[in-house]
PDB file of C-alpha atoms in Angstrom:
ATOM      1  CA  UNK V   1       0.106  -0.188  -0.014  1.00  0.00           C
ATOM      2  CA  UNK V   2       1.397   3.366  -0.846  1.00  0.00           C
ATOM      3  CA  UNK V   3       0.277   6.245   1.199  1.00  0.00           C
ATOM      4  CA  UNK V   4       0.804   9.857  -0.098  1.00  0.00           C
ATOM      5  CA  UNK V   5       0.986  13.095   2.134  1.00  0.00           C
ATOM      6  CA  UNK V   6       1.198  16.659   1.133  1.00  0.00           C
ATOM      7  CA  UNK V   7       3.605  18.767   3.020  1.00  0.00           C
ATOM      8  CA  UNK V   8       3.762  22.404   3.342  1.00  0.00           C
ATOM      9  CA  UNK V   9       5.648  24.975   5.132  1.00  0.00           C
ATOM     10  CA  UNK V  10       3.894  25.837   8.748  1.00  0.00           C
ATOM     11  CA  UNK V  11       4.030  28.033  11.832  1.00  0.00           C
ATOM     12  CA  UNK V  12       4.553  25.935  14.810  1.00  0.00           C
ATOM     13  CA  UNK V  13       5.594  28.567  17.132  1.00  0.00           C
ATOM     14  CA  UNK V  14       5.958  32.230  17.807  1.00  0.00           C
ATOM     15  CA  UNK V  15       8.865  34.043  17.160  1.00  0.00           C
ATOM     16  CA  UNK V  16       9.047  37.196  19.517  1.00  0.00           C
ATOM     17  CA  UNK V  17       6.322  38.109  21.735  1.00  0.00           C
ATOM     18  CA  UNK V  18       5.558  40.070  25.109  1.00  0.00           C
ATOM     19  CA  UNK V  19       8.747  40.912  27.431  1.00  0.00           C
ATOM     20  CA  UNK V  20       8.827  39.744  30.475  1.00  0.00           C
ATOM     21  CA  UNK V  21      10.690  39.914  33.737  1.00  0.00           C
ATOM     22  CA  UNK V  22      12.164  37.122  35.815  1.00  0.00           C
ATOM     23  CA  UNK V  23       8.606  36.826  37.747  1.00  0.00           C
ATOM     24  CA  UNK V  24       6.939  36.577  34.253  1.00  0.00           C
ATOM     25  CA  UNK V  25       5.631  40.100  34.928  1.00  0.00           C
ATOM     26  CA  UNK V  26       4.712  41.673  31.193  1.00  0.00           C
ATOM     27  CA  UNK V  27       6.415  44.732  30.533  1.00  0.00           C
ATOM     28  CA  UNK V  28       5.343  47.866  28.724  1.00  0.00           C
ATOM     29  CA  UNK V  29       7.411  49.503  25.903  1.00  0.00           C
ATOM     30  CA  UNK V  30       9.198  51.516  28.772  1.00  0.00           C
ATOM     31  CA  UNK V  31      10.212  48.413  30.382  1.00  0.00           C
ATOM     32  CA  UNK V  32       7.457  48.724  33.573  1.00  0.00           C
ATOM     33  CA  UNK V  33       5.832  46.150  34.810  1.00  0.00           C
ATOM     34  CA  UNK V  34       2.123  45.909  33.680  1.00  0.00           C
ATOM     35  CA  UNK V  35       0.297  45.386  37.333  1.00  0.00           C
ATOM     36  CA  UNK V  36      -1.512  42.285  37.016  1.00  0.00           C
ATOM     37  CA  UNK V  37      -0.228  40.942  33.847  1.00  0.00           C
ATOM     38  CA  UNK V  38       1.640  37.723  33.663  1.00  0.00           C
ATOM     39  CA  UNK V  39       2.743  35.861  30.649  1.00  0.00           C
ATOM     40  CA  UNK V  40       4.198  32.170  30.257  1.00  0.00           C
ATOM     41  CA  UNK V  41       5.284  29.894  27.422  1.00  0.00           C
ATOM     42  CA  UNK V  42       5.742  30.526  23.722  1.00  0.00           C
ATOM     43  CA  UNK V  43       3.596  34.051  23.950  1.00  0.00           C
ATOM     44  CA  UNK V  44       6.892  35.606  25.519  1.00  0.00           C
ATOM     45  CA  UNK V  45       8.811  34.481  22.354  1.00  0.00           C
ATOM     46  CA  UNK V  46      10.617  31.599  24.211  1.00  0.00           C
ATOM     47  CA  UNK V  47      14.058  30.930  25.294  1.00  0.00           C
ATOM     48  CA  UNK V  48      15.196  29.123  22.073  1.00  0.00           C
ATOM     49  CA  UNK V  49      16.240  31.929  19.947  1.00  0.00           C
ATOM     50  CA  UNK V  50      15.636  31.681  16.184  1.00  0.00           C
ATOM     51  CA  UNK V  51      14.733  27.950  16.103  1.00  0.00           C
ATOM     52  CA  UNK V  52      13.549  25.126  18.107  1.00  0.00           C
ATOM     53  CA  UNK V  53      12.407  21.410  17.292  1.00  0.00           C
ATOM     54  CA  UNK V  54       8.971  20.523  17.845  1.00  0.00           C
ATOM     55  CA  UNK V  55       7.653  20.002  21.572  1.00  0.00           C
ATOM     56  CA  UNK V  56      11.291  21.544  22.635  1.00  0.00           C
ATOM     57  CA  UNK V  57       9.042  24.053  24.464  1.00  0.00           C
ATOM     58  CA  UNK V  58       7.237  21.754  26.804  1.00  0.00           C
ATOM     59  CA  UNK V  59       9.369  22.265  29.722  1.00  0.00           C
ATOM     60  CA  UNK V  60       9.748  26.123  29.274  1.00  0.00           C
ATOM     61  CA  UNK V  61       5.766  25.952  29.124  1.00  0.00           C
ATOM     62  CA  UNK V  62       5.671  24.120  32.448  1.00  0.00           C
ATOM     63  CA  UNK V  63       8.446  26.173  34.097  1.00  0.00           C
ATOM     64  CA  UNK V  64       7.390  29.380  33.228  1.00  0.00           C
ATOM     65  CA  UNK V  65       3.814  29.112  33.798  1.00  0.00           C
ATOM     66  CA  UNK V  66       4.605  27.702  37.225  1.00  0.00           C
ATOM     67  CA  UNK V  67       6.768  30.716  37.629  1.00  0.00           C
ATOM     68  CA  UNK V  68       3.910  32.889  36.531  1.00  0.00           C
ATOM     69  CA  UNK V  69       1.043  31.015  38.457  1.00  0.00           C
ATOM     70  CA  UNK V  70       3.246  31.500  41.797  1.00  0.00           C
ATOM     71  CA  UNK V  71       4.187  35.286  41.309  1.00  0.00           C
ATOM     72  CA  UNK V  72       0.163  36.149  40.457  1.00  0.00           C
ATOM     73  CA  UNK V  73      -0.716  34.322  43.646  1.00  0.00           C
ATOM     74  CA  UNK V  74       1.934  36.117  45.665  1.00  0.00           C
ATOM     75  CA  UNK V  75       0.953  39.201  44.004  1.00  0.00           C
ATOM     76  CA  UNK V  76       4.688  40.053  43.496  1.00  0.00           C
TER      77      UNK V  76
END
């Protein structure tokens, strides 16, 4: 049996994104914290620079999500 699959370029992650500090606060264009706004995962552009392998961001999502959650709960 022969199977055919069509392939085409696609976007599988973001390049660039929101700027955050170590507690995952979102920063405005002046570099100041936007109170109550946190971001995690690939919406922040990630830590993988210009390229990354698929599913390689899973650890980043888990770790940055936990940091953002702890920061938000502590209202840091």
